[in-house]
Amino acid sequence: MTGGPLVVLVGPMGSGKSTVGALLAERLGVPYRDTDADIVTAQDRPISDIFVDEGEPYFRELERQAVAAAVSEHTGVLALGGGAVLDEGTRELLAGLPVAYLSMDVEEAVRRVGLGAARPLLAVNPRRQWRELMEARRPLYTEVARVVVATDDRTPEEVAQAVLDALELKDV
C-alpha cells in the first residue's frame, strides 16, 4: 500500500488510541505505530520527563517531527498523541487521510486514567484542565477526522469494530 497510514487515530489522552490501534492493526493484518512511543524510544525517557526537563514547546516540536515521519513512512495503523493536532502543519498532513477521532467525556476519562500525575498537562485540578484542553482540542480533532467514534461505555473491541465500520474497512 502507498499513500500513508491505513488508519490514523486521534483523540484525548485515555481515549484508547493505543489499545484500539493495536487491535485494529491485528484485525487488518498491518503494523501498528504510536508517535508517543516513537518519541519515548528516540529520547530514551518518558514524555512526562521531557515536559518537566525541556518544556512543552520542545516536546511539541519532537511530536511534530514524529508525526511527519510516521505519516510519510507508515502504512498500517497510526495513533497520535493527544496534542498532536495542535500543530497546523500536522493538521495539514492529516488532510485526506482516514482519520478516526476517538471521543469521550470527562467522567469516562476519570474512570479510565484517573487524570493522574503521569499526565503533565493535568497536574493541578485535572477535571477542569481536561475540560479546558478538550474545549481547545475538540474542534481540531473534528477538523482532521473523517469519522468520530464515541468510546464511552464501549470495550476496545467494540470501538475497533466501530472504527472499521465507519471507515468501511474489512478485517483479515
Short mmCIF file of N, CA and C in Angstrom, two decimals:
data_model
loop_
_atom_site.label_atom_id
_atom_site.label_comp_id
_atom_site.label_asym_id
_atom_site.label_seq_id
_atom_site.Cartn_x
_atom_site.Cartn_y
_atom_site.Cartn_z
N MET A 1 0.83 -1.19 0.00
CA MET A 1 0.00 0.00 0.00
C MET A 1 0.87 1.25 0.00
N THR A 2 0.43 2.27 -0.68
CA THR A 2 1.12 3.55 -0.67
C THR A 2 0.14 4.62 -0.25
N GLY A 3 0.67 5.79 0.05
CA GLY A 3 -0.21 6.90 0.37
C GLY A 3 -0.47 7.12 1.84
N GLY A 4 0.36 6.59 2.71
CA GLY A 4 0.23 6.87 4.12
C GLY A 4 -0.50 5.78 4.88
N PRO A 5 -0.80 6.09 6.15
CA PRO A 5 -1.42 5.09 7.02
C PRO A 5 -2.80 4.65 6.54
N LEU A 6 -3.13 3.41 6.87
CA LEU A 6 -4.45 2.85 6.56
C LEU A 6 -5.51 3.47 7.48
N VAL A 7 -5.13 3.72 8.73
CA VAL A 7 -6.00 4.36 9.72
C VAL A 7 -5.11 5.22 10.61
N VAL A 8 -5.58 6.43 10.93
CA VAL A 8 -4.92 7.30 11.91
C VAL A 8 -5.92 7.55 13.03
N LEU A 9 -5.49 7.34 14.27
CA LEU A 9 -6.35 7.58 15.42
C LEU A 9 -5.91 8.84 16.14
N VAL A 10 -6.87 9.72 16.41
CA VAL A 10 -6.63 10.92 17.20
C VAL A 10 -7.67 10.96 18.32
N GLY A 11 -7.37 11.74 19.35
CA GLY A 11 -8.30 11.88 20.46
C GLY A 11 -7.55 12.20 21.73
N PRO A 12 -8.30 12.47 22.80
CA PRO A 12 -7.66 12.85 24.06
C PRO A 12 -6.95 11.68 24.72
N MET A 13 -6.09 12.03 25.67
CA MET A 13 -5.41 11.02 26.47
C MET A 13 -6.45 10.13 27.11
N GLY A 14 -6.18 8.84 27.09
CA GLY A 14 -7.09 7.89 27.72
C GLY A 14 -8.25 7.45 26.86
N SER A 15 -8.34 7.94 25.62
CA SER A 15 -9.48 7.57 24.78
C SER A 15 -9.34 6.17 24.19
N GLY A 16 -8.16 5.57 24.36
CA GLY A 16 -7.97 4.21 23.90
C GLY A 16 -7.23 4.09 22.58
N LYS A 17 -6.57 5.15 22.15
CA LYS A 17 -5.88 5.13 20.86
C LYS A 17 -4.87 3.98 20.77
N SER A 18 -4.08 3.79 21.80
CA SER A 18 -3.07 2.73 21.77
C SER A 18 -3.70 1.34 21.76
N THR A 19 -4.64 1.12 22.64
CA THR A 19 -5.29 -0.19 22.74
C THR A 19 -6.08 -0.50 21.48
N VAL A 20 -6.90 0.45 21.05
CA VAL A 20 -7.72 0.26 19.85
C VAL A 20 -6.83 0.17 18.61
N GLY A 21 -5.77 0.97 18.57
CA GLY A 21 -4.86 0.93 17.44
C GLY A 21 -4.22 -0.44 17.27
N ALA A 22 -3.77 -1.03 18.36
CA ALA A 22 -3.17 -2.36 18.29
C ALA A 22 -4.20 -3.40 17.84
N LEU A 23 -5.43 -3.30 18.33
CA LEU A 23 -6.49 -4.22 17.90
C LEU A 23 -6.79 -4.07 16.42
N LEU A 24 -6.89 -2.81 15.96
CA LEU A 24 -7.17 -2.57 14.54
C LEU A 24 -6.06 -3.15 13.67
N ALA A 25 -4.82 -2.91 14.06
CA ALA A 25 -3.69 -3.42 13.28
C ALA A 25 -3.74 -4.94 13.17
N GLU A 26 -4.04 -5.58 14.29
CA GLU A 26 -4.14 -7.05 14.29
C GLU A 26 -5.26 -7.51 13.37
N ARG A 27 -6.41 -6.86 13.48
CA ARG A 27 -7.57 -7.27 12.68
C ARG A 27 -7.38 -6.98 11.19
N LEU A 28 -6.59 -5.94 10.88
CA LEU A 28 -6.35 -5.59 9.48
C LEU A 28 -5.11 -6.26 8.91
N GLY A 29 -4.32 -6.90 9.78
CA GLY A 29 -3.12 -7.58 9.33
C GLY A 29 -2.02 -6.62 8.89
N VAL A 30 -1.93 -5.48 9.59
CA VAL A 30 -0.93 -4.46 9.26
C VAL A 30 -0.17 -4.07 10.53
N PRO A 31 0.98 -3.39 10.39
CA PRO A 31 1.72 -2.95 11.58
C PRO A 31 1.01 -1.81 12.30
N TYR A 32 1.32 -1.70 13.59
CA TYR A 32 0.81 -0.61 14.44
C TYR A 32 1.97 0.29 14.83
N ARG A 33 1.71 1.58 14.89
CA ARG A 33 2.73 2.55 15.30
C ARG A 33 2.07 3.65 16.13
N ASP A 34 2.79 4.11 17.15
CA ASP A 34 2.30 5.15 18.06
C ASP A 34 3.37 6.23 18.13
N THR A 35 3.02 7.46 17.78
CA THR A 35 4.04 8.52 17.76
C THR A 35 4.56 8.86 19.14
N ASP A 36 3.74 8.71 20.19
CA ASP A 36 4.26 8.93 21.54
C ASP A 36 5.34 7.90 21.87
N ALA A 37 5.12 6.65 21.48
CA ALA A 37 6.12 5.61 21.71
C ALA A 37 7.38 5.90 20.90
N ASP A 38 7.22 6.43 19.69
CA ASP A 38 8.39 6.81 18.88
C ASP A 38 9.24 7.85 19.61
N ILE A 39 8.57 8.83 20.22
CA ILE A 39 9.28 9.89 20.94
C ILE A 39 9.99 9.33 22.16
N VAL A 40 9.29 8.50 22.93
CA VAL A 40 9.88 7.89 24.13
C VAL A 40 11.12 7.08 23.75
N THR A 41 11.02 6.31 22.68
CA THR A 41 12.16 5.50 22.23
C THR A 41 13.32 6.39 21.79
N ALA A 42 13.04 7.39 20.98
CA ALA A 42 14.09 8.27 20.47
C ALA A 42 14.77 9.06 21.58
N GLN A 43 14.00 9.48 22.57
CA GLN A 43 14.52 10.30 23.66
C GLN A 43 15.03 9.46 24.84
N ASP A 44 14.66 8.20 24.87
CA ASP A 44 15.02 7.28 25.94
C ASP A 44 14.59 7.80 27.32
N ARG A 45 13.37 8.37 27.35
CA ARG A 45 12.80 8.85 28.61
C ARG A 45 11.31 9.08 28.41
N PRO A 46 10.55 9.04 29.50
CA PRO A 46 9.10 9.22 29.40
C PRO A 46 8.74 10.65 28.96
N ILE A 47 7.57 10.77 28.36
CA ILE A 47 7.09 12.08 27.92
C ILE A 47 6.98 13.04 29.10
N SER A 48 6.53 12.55 30.25
CA SER A 48 6.41 13.44 31.42
C SER A 48 7.77 14.05 31.77
N ASP A 49 8.86 13.29 31.63
CA ASP A 49 10.19 13.83 31.90
C ASP A 49 10.59 14.88 30.86
N ILE A 50 10.23 14.66 29.61
CA ILE A 50 10.53 15.65 28.56
C ILE A 50 9.82 16.96 28.89
N PHE A 51 8.55 16.89 29.29
CA PHE A 51 7.80 18.09 29.67
C PHE A 51 8.49 18.83 30.81
N VAL A 52 8.87 18.07 31.85
CA VAL A 52 9.48 18.69 33.04
C VAL A 52 10.85 19.25 32.71
N ASP A 53 11.67 18.47 32.01
CA ASP A 53 13.06 18.87 31.75
C ASP A 53 13.21 19.92 30.66
N GLU A 54 12.40 19.81 29.61
CA GLU A 54 12.60 20.66 28.43
C GLU A 54 11.45 21.61 28.14
N GLY A 55 10.28 21.32 28.68
CA GLY A 55 9.12 22.17 28.46
C GLY A 55 8.24 21.69 27.32
N GLU A 56 7.00 22.18 27.33
CA GLU A 56 6.03 21.77 26.32
C GLU A 56 6.43 22.15 24.89
N PRO A 57 6.95 23.36 24.64
CA PRO A 57 7.31 23.69 23.24
C PRO A 57 8.33 22.72 22.65
N TYR A 58 9.30 22.30 23.45
CA TYR A 58 10.29 21.34 22.98
C TYR A 58 9.62 20.02 22.64
N PHE A 59 8.73 19.55 23.53
CA PHE A 59 8.01 18.31 23.26
C PHE A 59 7.17 18.42 22.00
N ARG A 60 6.47 19.53 21.83
CA ARG A 60 5.59 19.69 20.66
C ARG A 60 6.40 19.63 19.36
N GLU A 61 7.62 20.14 19.37
CA GLU A 61 8.46 20.05 18.18
C GLU A 61 8.86 18.60 17.92
N LEU A 62 9.22 17.87 18.97
CA LEU A 62 9.51 16.44 18.81
C LEU A 62 8.28 15.72 18.24
N GLU A 63 7.13 16.07 18.76
CA GLU A 63 5.88 15.45 18.33
C GLU A 63 5.60 15.75 16.86
N ARG A 64 5.78 17.00 16.46
CA ARG A 64 5.56 17.40 15.07
C ARG A 64 6.44 16.58 14.14
N GLN A 65 7.71 16.43 14.51
CA GLN A 65 8.65 15.66 13.69
C GLN A 65 8.26 14.18 13.66
N ALA A 66 7.86 13.64 14.80
CA ALA A 66 7.48 12.22 14.88
C ALA A 66 6.26 11.94 14.01
N VAL A 67 5.28 12.83 14.04
CA VAL A 67 4.07 12.64 13.24
C VAL A 67 4.41 12.72 11.75
N ALA A 68 5.20 13.72 11.37
CA ALA A 68 5.58 13.87 9.96
C ALA A 68 6.29 12.62 9.45
N ALA A 69 7.21 12.09 10.24
CA ALA A 69 7.93 10.88 9.84
C ALA A 69 6.97 9.70 9.73
N ALA A 70 6.10 9.53 10.71
CA ALA A 70 5.18 8.39 10.71
C ALA A 70 4.19 8.46 9.55
N VAL A 71 3.66 9.64 9.28
CA VAL A 71 2.70 9.77 8.18
C VAL A 71 3.36 9.45 6.84
N SER A 72 4.62 9.83 6.68
CA SER A 72 5.30 9.57 5.41
C SER A 72 5.80 8.14 5.28
N GLU A 73 6.08 7.46 6.40
CA GLU A 73 6.71 6.14 6.36
C GLU A 73 5.76 4.97 6.62
N HIS A 74 4.73 5.19 7.40
CA HIS A 74 3.94 4.08 7.94
C HIS A 74 2.68 3.84 7.09
N THR A 75 2.40 2.57 6.81
CA THR A 75 1.23 2.24 6.01
C THR A 75 0.19 1.41 6.76
N GLY A 76 0.39 1.26 8.06
CA GLY A 76 -0.56 0.50 8.87
C GLY A 76 -1.47 1.41 9.67
N VAL A 77 -1.67 1.06 10.95
CA VAL A 77 -2.49 1.84 11.87
C VAL A 77 -1.57 2.74 12.67
N LEU A 78 -1.91 4.01 12.74
CA LEU A 78 -1.08 5.01 13.41
C LEU A 78 -1.90 5.73 14.48
N ALA A 79 -1.37 5.77 15.71
CA ALA A 79 -2.00 6.53 16.79
C ALA A 79 -1.15 7.75 17.09
N LEU A 80 -1.80 8.90 17.20
CA LEU A 80 -1.10 10.15 17.50
C LEU A 80 -1.34 10.54 18.95
N GLY A 81 -0.37 11.26 19.52
CA GLY A 81 -0.53 11.79 20.87
C GLY A 81 -1.70 12.76 20.92
N GLY A 82 -2.26 12.92 22.10
CA GLY A 82 -3.45 13.75 22.27
C GLY A 82 -3.33 15.18 21.79
N GLY A 83 -2.13 15.76 21.87
CA GLY A 83 -1.95 17.16 21.47
C GLY A 83 -1.38 17.35 20.08
N ALA A 84 -1.19 16.28 19.34
CA ALA A 84 -0.57 16.39 18.02
C ALA A 84 -1.34 17.31 17.08
N VAL A 85 -2.66 17.35 17.23
CA VAL A 85 -3.49 18.16 16.32
C VAL A 85 -3.35 19.65 16.57
N LEU A 86 -2.66 20.04 17.63
CA LEU A 86 -2.47 21.47 17.90
C LEU A 86 -1.61 22.13 16.83
N ASP A 87 -0.76 21.35 16.17
CA ASP A 87 0.14 21.89 15.16
C ASP A 87 -0.58 21.99 13.81
N GLU A 88 -0.57 23.18 13.23
CA GLU A 88 -1.26 23.40 11.96
C GLU A 88 -0.68 22.52 10.85
N GLY A 89 0.65 22.39 10.82
CA GLY A 89 1.29 21.54 9.82
C GLY A 89 0.85 20.09 9.94
N THR A 90 0.70 19.62 11.17
CA THR A 90 0.22 18.26 11.39
C THR A 90 -1.21 18.11 10.86
N ARG A 91 -2.05 19.09 11.15
CA ARG A 91 -3.43 19.02 10.65
C ARG A 91 -3.44 18.99 9.13
N GLU A 92 -2.57 19.74 8.49
CA GLU A 92 -2.48 19.73 7.03
C GLU A 92 -2.03 18.36 6.53
N LEU A 93 -1.07 17.73 7.22
CA LEU A 93 -0.60 16.39 6.84
C LEU A 93 -1.73 15.36 6.90
N LEU A 94 -2.65 15.55 7.83
CA LEU A 94 -3.73 14.59 8.04
C LEU A 94 -4.88 14.77 7.05
N ALA A 95 -4.90 15.89 6.35
CA ALA A 95 -5.99 16.16 5.40
C ALA A 95 -6.05 15.05 4.37
N GLY A 96 -7.22 14.50 4.19
CA GLY A 96 -7.41 13.46 3.20
C GLY A 96 -7.09 12.06 3.67
N LEU A 97 -6.51 11.91 4.85
CA LEU A 97 -6.20 10.58 5.38
C LEU A 97 -7.41 10.03 6.15
N PRO A 98 -7.47 8.71 6.30
CA PRO A 98 -8.58 8.09 7.04
C PRO A 98 -8.37 8.23 8.55
N VAL A 99 -8.77 9.39 9.08
CA VAL A 99 -8.57 9.71 10.48
C VAL A 99 -9.85 9.45 11.26
N ALA A 100 -9.71 8.72 12.37
CA ALA A 100 -10.82 8.47 13.28
C ALA A 100 -10.55 9.18 14.60
N TYR A 101 -11.47 10.03 15.01
CA TYR A 101 -11.40 10.72 16.30
C TYR A 101 -12.12 9.87 17.33
N LEU A 102 -11.38 9.39 18.34
CA LEU A 102 -11.96 8.61 19.44
C LEU A 102 -12.36 9.59 20.53
N SER A 103 -13.64 9.81 20.68
CA SER A 103 -14.13 10.81 21.64
C SER A 103 -14.56 10.16 22.94
N MET A 104 -14.55 10.97 24.01
CA MET A 104 -15.05 10.52 25.32
C MET A 104 -15.31 11.73 26.19
N ASP A 105 -16.15 11.55 27.22
CA ASP A 105 -16.43 12.66 28.12
C ASP A 105 -15.51 12.60 29.35
N VAL A 106 -15.55 13.65 30.16
CA VAL A 106 -14.62 13.77 31.27
C VAL A 106 -14.81 12.66 32.30
N GLU A 107 -16.05 12.24 32.54
CA GLU A 107 -16.28 11.18 33.52
C GLU A 107 -15.61 9.88 33.07
N GLU A 108 -15.67 9.60 31.76
CA GLU A 108 -15.01 8.42 31.22
C GLU A 108 -13.49 8.55 31.36
N ALA A 109 -12.97 9.76 31.14
CA ALA A 109 -11.53 9.99 31.27
C ALA A 109 -11.07 9.73 32.71
N VAL A 110 -11.84 10.21 33.66
CA VAL A 110 -11.51 9.99 35.07
C VAL A 110 -11.53 8.50 35.38
N ARG A 111 -12.54 7.80 34.91
CA ARG A 111 -12.66 6.37 35.16
C ARG A 111 -11.48 5.61 34.57
N ARG A 112 -11.07 5.99 33.37
CA ARG A 112 -10.02 5.23 32.67
C ARG A 112 -8.61 5.53 33.16
N VAL A 113 -8.29 6.81 33.30
CA VAL A 113 -6.90 7.15 33.60
C VAL A 113 -6.72 7.85 34.94
N GLY A 114 -7.80 8.20 35.59
CA GLY A 114 -7.69 8.86 36.88
C GLY A 114 -7.15 10.27 36.78
N LEU A 115 -6.79 10.69 35.57
CA LEU A 115 -6.24 12.02 35.35
C LEU A 115 -5.13 12.31 36.35
N GLY A 116 -4.19 11.39 36.44
CA GLY A 116 -3.17 11.46 37.47
C GLY A 116 -1.89 12.16 37.07
N ALA A 117 -0.89 11.99 37.92
CA ALA A 117 0.38 12.71 37.84
C ALA A 117 1.18 12.38 36.59
N ALA A 118 0.97 11.23 35.98
CA ALA A 118 1.73 10.88 34.78
C ALA A 118 1.28 11.70 33.58
N ARG A 119 0.24 12.49 33.74
CA ARG A 119 -0.28 13.33 32.67
C ARG A 119 0.16 14.77 32.96
N PRO A 120 1.26 15.23 32.36
CA PRO A 120 1.84 16.51 32.75
C PRO A 120 0.93 17.72 32.57
N LEU A 121 0.02 17.68 31.62
CA LEU A 121 -0.86 18.83 31.42
C LEU A 121 -2.04 18.85 32.39
N LEU A 122 -2.13 17.83 33.23
CA LEU A 122 -3.27 17.73 34.14
C LEU A 122 -2.84 17.68 35.60
N ALA A 123 -1.71 18.28 35.91
CA ALA A 123 -1.15 18.15 37.25
C ALA A 123 -1.98 18.83 38.33
N VAL A 124 -2.62 19.94 38.02
CA VAL A 124 -3.40 20.69 39.01
C VAL A 124 -4.85 20.75 38.52
N ASN A 125 -5.79 20.44 39.41
CA ASN A 125 -7.22 20.43 39.08
C ASN A 125 -7.47 19.70 37.76
N PRO A 126 -7.24 18.40 37.73
CA PRO A 126 -7.29 17.67 36.47
C PRO A 126 -8.62 17.71 35.74
N ARG A 127 -9.75 17.68 36.45
CA ARG A 127 -11.04 17.72 35.74
C ARG A 127 -11.21 19.03 34.98
N ARG A 128 -10.92 20.14 35.64
CA ARG A 128 -11.05 21.43 34.97
C ARG A 128 -10.07 21.53 33.80
N GLN A 129 -8.83 21.11 34.03
CA GLN A 129 -7.83 21.20 32.97
C GLN A 129 -8.19 20.29 31.80
N TRP A 130 -8.74 19.10 32.08
CA TRP A 130 -9.15 18.22 30.99
C TRP A 130 -10.24 18.87 30.17
N ARG A 131 -11.22 19.47 30.85
CA ARG A 131 -12.31 20.15 30.13
C ARG A 131 -11.76 21.30 29.28
N GLU A 132 -10.82 22.08 29.83
CA GLU A 132 -10.24 23.19 29.08
C GLU A 132 -9.44 22.68 27.87
N LEU A 133 -8.67 21.61 28.08
CA LEU A 133 -7.93 21.02 26.95
C LEU A 133 -8.91 20.58 25.87
N MET A 134 -9.98 19.93 26.26
CA MET A 134 -10.94 19.44 25.28
C MET A 134 -11.67 20.57 24.56
N GLU A 135 -11.95 21.66 25.27
CA GLU A 135 -12.58 22.80 24.61
C GLU A 135 -11.69 23.33 23.49
N ALA A 136 -10.37 23.33 23.74
CA ALA A 136 -9.42 23.80 22.74
C ALA A 136 -9.20 22.78 21.64
N ARG A 137 -9.18 21.50 21.99
CA ARG A 137 -8.79 20.47 21.03
C ARG A 137 -9.94 19.84 20.25
N ARG A 138 -11.14 19.77 20.85
CA ARG A 138 -12.26 19.09 20.19
C ARG A 138 -12.48 19.61 18.76
N PRO A 139 -12.49 20.93 18.53
CA PRO A 139 -12.68 21.40 17.14
C PRO A 139 -11.55 20.94 16.21
N LEU A 140 -10.35 20.79 16.75
CA LEU A 140 -9.22 20.36 15.93
C LEU A 140 -9.32 18.87 15.61
N TYR A 141 -9.72 18.07 16.60
CA TYR A 141 -9.95 16.65 16.35
C TYR A 141 -11.02 16.49 15.28
N THR A 142 -12.10 17.23 15.42
CA THR A 142 -13.21 17.15 14.47
C THR A 142 -12.77 17.59 13.08
N GLU A 143 -11.94 18.64 13.02
CA GLU A 143 -11.45 19.16 11.74
C GLU A 143 -10.69 18.09 10.95
N VAL A 144 -9.83 17.32 11.63
CA VAL A 144 -8.98 16.36 10.91
C VAL A 144 -9.67 15.02 10.70
N ALA A 145 -10.76 14.77 11.40
CA ALA A 145 -11.37 13.43 11.38
C ALA A 145 -12.30 13.22 10.20
N ARG A 146 -12.19 12.05 9.62
CA ARG A 146 -13.17 11.60 8.63
C ARG A 146 -14.38 11.02 9.36
N VAL A 147 -14.12 10.39 10.53
CA VAL A 147 -15.19 9.80 11.33
C VAL A 147 -14.93 10.10 12.81
N VAL A 148 -16.01 10.17 13.58
CA VAL A 148 -15.92 10.32 15.04
C VAL A 148 -16.55 9.07 15.65
N VAL A 149 -15.81 8.44 16.56
CA VAL A 149 -16.29 7.23 17.22
C VAL A 149 -16.27 7.47 18.73
N ALA A 150 -17.46 7.45 19.34
CA ALA A 150 -17.56 7.61 20.79
C ALA A 150 -17.06 6.34 21.47
N THR A 151 -16.25 6.51 22.51
CA THR A 151 -15.68 5.35 23.21
C THR A 151 -16.34 5.12 24.56
N ASP A 152 -17.17 6.03 25.02
CA ASP A 152 -17.81 5.91 26.32
C ASP A 152 -18.61 4.61 26.41
N ASP A 153 -18.42 3.88 27.51
CA ASP A 153 -19.17 2.64 27.78
C ASP A 153 -19.02 1.59 26.69
N ARG A 154 -17.89 1.60 25.99
CA ARG A 154 -17.62 0.59 24.97
C ARG A 154 -16.31 -0.10 25.28
N THR A 155 -16.23 -1.37 24.95
CA THR A 155 -14.97 -2.10 25.10
C THR A 155 -14.04 -1.70 23.94
N PRO A 156 -12.74 -1.91 24.10
CA PRO A 156 -11.82 -1.63 22.99
C PRO A 156 -12.22 -2.39 21.72
N GLU A 157 -12.70 -3.62 21.86
CA GLU A 157 -13.12 -4.41 20.71
C GLU A 157 -14.31 -3.76 20.01
N GLU A 158 -15.24 -3.24 20.79
CA GLU A 158 -16.40 -2.55 20.20
C GLU A 158 -15.98 -1.27 19.48
N VAL A 159 -15.04 -0.55 20.07
CA VAL A 159 -14.55 0.68 19.44
C VAL A 159 -13.82 0.34 18.14
N ALA A 160 -12.98 -0.69 18.18
CA ALA A 160 -12.26 -1.10 16.97
C ALA A 160 -13.25 -1.45 15.86
N GLN A 161 -14.28 -2.20 16.19
CA GLN A 161 -15.28 -2.57 15.19
C GLN A 161 -16.00 -1.33 14.65
N ALA A 162 -16.30 -0.38 15.54
CA ALA A 162 -16.97 0.86 15.10
C ALA A 162 -16.08 1.66 14.15
N VAL A 163 -14.77 1.68 14.41
CA VAL A 163 -13.83 2.37 13.51
C VAL A 163 -13.82 1.67 12.16
N LEU A 164 -13.69 0.35 12.17
CA LEU A 164 -13.71 -0.41 10.90
C LEU A 164 -14.99 -0.14 10.12
N ASP A 165 -16.11 -0.17 10.81
CA ASP A 165 -17.40 0.07 10.14
C ASP A 165 -17.48 1.49 9.58
N ALA A 166 -17.08 2.47 10.40
CA ALA A 166 -17.19 3.86 9.99
C ALA A 166 -16.29 4.19 8.81
N LEU A 167 -15.10 3.58 8.77
CA LEU A 167 -14.17 3.82 7.68
C LEU A 167 -14.36 2.81 6.52
N GLU A 168 -15.34 1.92 6.70
CA GLU A 168 -15.65 0.91 5.70
C GLU A 168 -14.43 0.06 5.34
N LEU A 169 -13.74 -0.42 6.39
CA LEU A 169 -12.59 -1.29 6.23
C LEU A 169 -12.98 -2.70 6.64
N LYS A 170 -12.40 -3.67 6.00
CA LYS A 170 -12.66 -5.08 6.32
C LYS A 170 -11.45 -5.68 7.00
N ASP A 171 -11.68 -6.42 8.08
CA ASP A 171 -10.56 -7.09 8.74
C ASP A 171 -10.21 -8.36 7.97
N VAL A 172 -9.00 -8.87 8.28
CA VAL A 172 -8.50 -10.05 7.56
C VAL A 172 -8.99 -11.34 8.20
#
